[in-house]
Amino acid sequence: NVRQGLEVARALERAEPGLASNSRNLALLLLNQAFLESRQNRAAGAKTSIDESIALFRKLAAGPTQDRNAYDPLLLAAALNQRAIQERQSGDLDGAQKTHAEAVPLLIAAREAKQLEVNEADVAHILAECQLEQCQTWARIDKPNYLSNAEKNSRKAINEVFALTQVFPKLPGYQESSAKAFLVGGELRL
């Protein structure tokens, strides 16, 4: 249960404030909580959870080198992506666009860094999912070229996710993402 996990994580954070592993666990649980609250149409709770998660991931990514984890920028991007989804769903397209514009470059930088500690497939997967969400935001912006850019960029993301299903055919998360990607691509073309 995420709620129970949050209680434990907050207790650990209070017992040992500033310990990176405790902050990371709390940030991950808050990200999951935000996702659940968003799915349950609890916008205020989702916003609070995602804002706290992002703040913790930012602190971790900027913290002392010995406390950093190679996945912190990826997790920050995933949290930002969740915020952008919430912003888009609430009608704040400008906010969503700005949030996407922060998340996607973090993932592109992680892909280009090719760190040994980070699985390249994880980066490709999270990047493709963020780009698909960004394309959905662009499709709602009533300005020239946004829809055509959304359609063009969604094809790249679809190809990336589909390639993951070919390399890792037994991982259901990639199969699910591929199906969602094709759905998003179809909706954009409509």
Tab-separated table of C-alpha atoms in Angstrom:
chain	number	residue	atom	x	y	z
A	1	ASN	CA	0.000	0.000	0.000
A	2	VAL	CA	1.465	3.342	-1.095
A	3	ARG	CA	-0.067	5.213	1.834
A	4	GLN	CA	1.601	2.888	4.359
A	5	GLY	CA	4.866	3.134	2.445
A	6	LEU	CA	4.661	6.914	2.636
A	7	GLU	CA	4.164	6.787	6.408
A	8	VAL	CA	7.274	4.616	6.800
A	9	ALA	CA	9.301	6.756	4.369
A	10	ARG	CA	8.329	9.958	6.174
A	11	ALA	CA	9.259	8.406	9.523
A	12	LEU	CA	12.658	7.382	8.137
A	13	GLU	CA	13.149	10.862	6.669
A	14	ARG	CA	12.398	12.418	10.085
A	15	ALA	CA	14.705	9.954	11.859
A	16	GLU	CA	17.623	10.567	9.478
A	17	PRO	CA	16.991	13.865	7.693
A	18	GLY	CA	19.000	14.416	4.558
A	19	LEU	CA	19.963	10.765	4.021
A	20	ALA	CA	19.815	10.420	0.232
A	21	SER	CA	18.389	6.899	0.193
A	22	ASN	CA	15.506	7.956	2.456
A	23	SER	CA	14.795	11.025	0.315
A	24	ARG	CA	14.882	8.921	-2.863
A	25	ASN	CA	12.455	6.345	-1.446
A	26	LEU	CA	10.102	9.101	-0.299
A	27	ALA	CA	10.304	10.828	-3.689
A	28	LEU	CA	9.501	7.555	-5.499
A	29	LEU	CA	6.543	6.853	-3.245
A	30	LEU	CA	5.252	10.390	-3.748
A	31	LEU	CA	5.549	9.916	-7.522
A	32	ASN	CA	3.490	6.730	-7.271
A	33	GLN	CA	0.998	8.468	-4.971
A	34	ALA	CA	0.630	11.325	-7.458
A	35	PHE	CA	-0.038	8.852	-10.266
A	36	LEU	CA	-2.697	7.073	-8.208
A	37	GLU	CA	-4.334	10.309	-7.071
A	38	SER	CA	-4.417	11.545	-10.644
A	39	ARG	CA	-6.109	8.310	-11.777
A	40	GLN	CA	-8.650	8.746	-8.965
A	41	ASN	CA	-9.404	12.320	-10.115
A	42	ARG	CA	-8.000	13.804	-6.924
A	43	ALA	CA	-6.219	16.725	-8.599
A	44	ALA	CA	-5.298	18.667	-5.441
A	45	GLY	CA	-3.696	15.645	-3.782
A	46	ALA	CA	-1.916	14.671	-6.999
A	47	LYS	CA	-0.475	18.169	-7.353
A	48	THR	CA	0.773	18.223	-3.772
A	49	SER	CA	2.377	14.777	-4.105
A	50	ILE	CA	4.051	15.491	-7.444
A	51	ASP	CA	5.363	18.877	-6.322
A	52	GLU	CA	6.962	17.309	-3.255
A	53	SER	CA	8.384	14.450	-5.338
A	54	ILE	CA	9.913	16.870	-7.851
A	55	ALA	CA	11.435	18.986	-5.082
A	56	LEU	CA	13.090	15.912	-3.568
A	57	PHE	CA	14.379	14.647	-6.928
A	58	ARG	CA	15.763	18.111	-7.749
A	59	LYS	CA	17.594	18.174	-4.428
A	60	LEU	CA	18.979	14.682	-5.022
A	61	ALA	CA	20.120	15.465	-8.577
A	62	ALA	CA	21.892	18.622	-7.380
A	63	GLY	CA	23.219	17.112	-4.149
A	64	PRO	CA	26.730	16.015	-3.235
A	65	THR	CA	28.267	13.600	-5.743
A	66	GLN	CA	28.497	10.771	-3.214
A	67	ASP	CA	24.735	10.997	-2.586
A	68	ARG	CA	23.676	11.044	-6.228
A	69	ASN	CA	22.284	8.066	-8.074
A	70	ALA	CA	22.653	7.802	-11.850
A	71	TYR	CA	18.880	7.338	-12.088
A	72	ASP	CA	18.010	10.581	-10.251
A	73	PRO	CA	17.754	12.679	-13.464
A	74	LEU	CA	15.557	9.998	-15.060
A	75	LEU	CA	13.283	9.894	-12.036
A	76	LEU	CA	13.139	13.688	-11.960
A	77	ALA	CA	12.112	13.629	-15.635
A	78	ALA	CA	9.443	10.999	-14.902
A	79	ALA	CA	8.075	13.155	-12.082
A	80	LEU	CA	8.105	16.230	-14.319
A	81	ASN	CA	6.278	14.217	-16.971
A	82	GLN	CA	3.585	13.349	-14.428
A	83	ARG	CA	3.268	17.041	-13.523
A	84	ALA	CA	2.950	17.960	-17.231
A	85	ILE	CA	0.160	15.392	-17.638
A	86	GLN	CA	-1.656	16.915	-14.664
A	87	GLU	CA	-1.181	20.409	-16.049
A	88	ARG	CA	-2.506	19.383	-19.465
A	89	GLN	CA	-5.500	17.635	-17.923
A	90	SER	CA	-6.338	20.763	-15.922
A	91	GLY	CA	-6.140	22.909	-19.078
A	92	ASP	CA	-2.813	24.577	-18.250
A	93	LEU	CA	-1.208	23.957	-21.645
A	94	ASP	CA	1.465	26.636	-21.166
A	95	GLY	CA	2.520	25.061	-17.869
A	96	ALA	CA	2.514	21.582	-19.396
A	97	GLN	CA	4.602	22.754	-22.326
A	98	LYS	CA	7.186	24.349	-19.997
A	99	THR	CA	7.326	21.234	-17.835
A	100	HIS	CA	7.819	18.974	-20.871
A	101	ALA	CA	10.550	21.337	-22.055
A	102	GLU	CA	12.398	20.663	-18.800
A	103	ALA	CA	11.837	16.891	-18.676
A	104	VAL	CA	12.757	15.868	-22.223
A	105	PRO	CA	16.255	17.475	-22.246
A	106	LEU	CA	17.111	15.670	-18.986
A	107	LEU	CA	16.406	12.374	-20.736
A	108	ILE	CA	18.218	13.328	-23.922
A	109	ALA	CA	21.257	14.220	-21.811
A	110	ALA	CA	21.026	10.861	-20.015
A	111	ARG	CA	20.818	9.055	-23.370
A	112	GLU	CA	23.871	10.895	-24.686
A	113	ALA	CA	25.868	10.347	-21.468
A	114	LYS	CA	25.646	6.542	-21.848
A	115	GLN	CA	26.516	5.917	-18.201
A	116	LEU	CA	27.362	2.353	-17.279
A	117	GLU	CA	25.111	2.598	-14.214
A	118	VAL	CA	22.032	3.358	-16.332
A	119	ASN	CA	20.284	0.864	-18.578
A	120	GLU	CA	19.978	2.426	-22.043
A	121	ALA	CA	16.610	0.722	-22.542
A	122	ASP	CA	15.279	2.463	-19.411
A	123	VAL	CA	16.338	5.822	-20.807
A	124	ALA	CA	14.818	5.082	-24.220
A	125	HIS	CA	11.565	3.933	-22.638
A	126	ILE	CA	11.122	6.915	-20.309
A	127	LEU	CA	12.172	9.337	-23.071
A	128	ALA	CA	9.662	7.883	-25.532
A	129	GLU	CA	6.867	8.047	-22.952
A	130	CYS	CA	7.710	11.675	-22.113
A	131	GLN	CA	7.856	12.608	-25.790
A	132	LEU	CA	4.471	10.990	-26.420
A	133	GLU	CA	2.967	12.994	-23.567
A	134	GLN	CA	4.613	16.118	-24.963
A	135	CYS	CA	3.063	15.353	-28.369
A	136	GLN	CA	-0.368	15.074	-26.756
A	137	THR	CA	0.157	18.507	-25.203
A	138	TRP	CA	1.297	20.005	-28.510
A	139	ALA	CA	-1.768	18.576	-30.246
A	140	ARG	CA	-3.999	20.675	-27.975
A	141	ILE	CA	-2.163	23.940	-28.650
A	142	ASP	CA	-3.994	25.903	-31.301
A	143	LYS	CA	-0.977	27.452	-33.026
A	144	PRO	CA	0.625	26.790	-36.414
A	145	ASN	CA	2.907	23.729	-36.684
A	146	TYR	CA	2.150	22.307	-33.230
A	147	LEU	CA	-0.083	19.505	-34.494
A	148	SER	CA	2.237	18.587	-37.370
A	149	ASN	CA	5.233	18.561	-34.985
A	150	ALA	CA	3.255	16.411	-32.572
A	151	GLU	CA	2.447	13.920	-35.300
A	152	LYS	CA	6.038	13.846	-36.618
A	153	ASN	CA	7.622	13.470	-33.163
A	154	SER	CA	5.093	10.860	-32.088
A	155	ARG	CA	6.247	8.653	-34.970
A	156	LYS	CA	9.810	8.797	-33.632
A	157	ALA	CA	8.645	7.872	-30.125
A	158	ILE	CA	6.451	5.066	-31.469
A	159	ASN	CA	9.408	3.635	-33.392
A	160	GLU	CA	11.582	3.829	-30.274
A	161	VAL	CA	9.083	1.976	-28.093
A	162	PHE	CA	8.344	-0.580	-30.807
A	163	ALA	CA	12.084	-1.244	-31.161
A	164	LEU	CA	12.215	-2.016	-27.421
A	165	THR	CA	9.454	-4.620	-27.864
A	166	GLN	CA	11.538	-6.297	-30.554
A	167	VAL	CA	14.689	-6.427	-28.428
A	168	PHE	CA	12.852	-7.342	-25.206
A	169	PRO	CA	9.734	-9.222	-26.361
A	170	LYS	CA	9.019	-10.754	-22.947
A	171	LEU	CA	8.876	-7.509	-20.982
A	172	PRO	CA	5.198	-6.584	-20.684
A	173	GLY	CA	5.898	-2.944	-19.795
A	174	TYR	CA	7.384	-2.337	-23.227
A	175	GLN	CA	4.473	-4.121	-24.913
A	176	GLU	CA	2.016	-1.957	-22.981
A	177	SER	CA	3.921	1.216	-23.832
A	178	SER	CA	4.015	0.211	-27.489
A	179	ALA	CA	0.253	-0.302	-27.559
A	180	LYS	CA	-0.278	3.075	-25.863
A	181	ALA	CA	2.147	4.715	-28.304
A	182	PHE	CA	0.244	3.393	-31.319
A	183	LEU	CA	-3.008	4.589	-29.743
A	184	VAL	CA	-1.599	8.080	-29.171
A	185	GLY	CA	-0.235	8.167	-32.724
A	186	GLY	CA	-3.643	7.205	-34.098
A	187	GLU	CA	-5.411	9.827	-31.991
A	188	LEU	CA	-3.014	12.493	-33.219
A	189	ARG	CA	-3.621	11.542	-36.846
A	190	LEU	CA	-7.376	11.740	-36.280
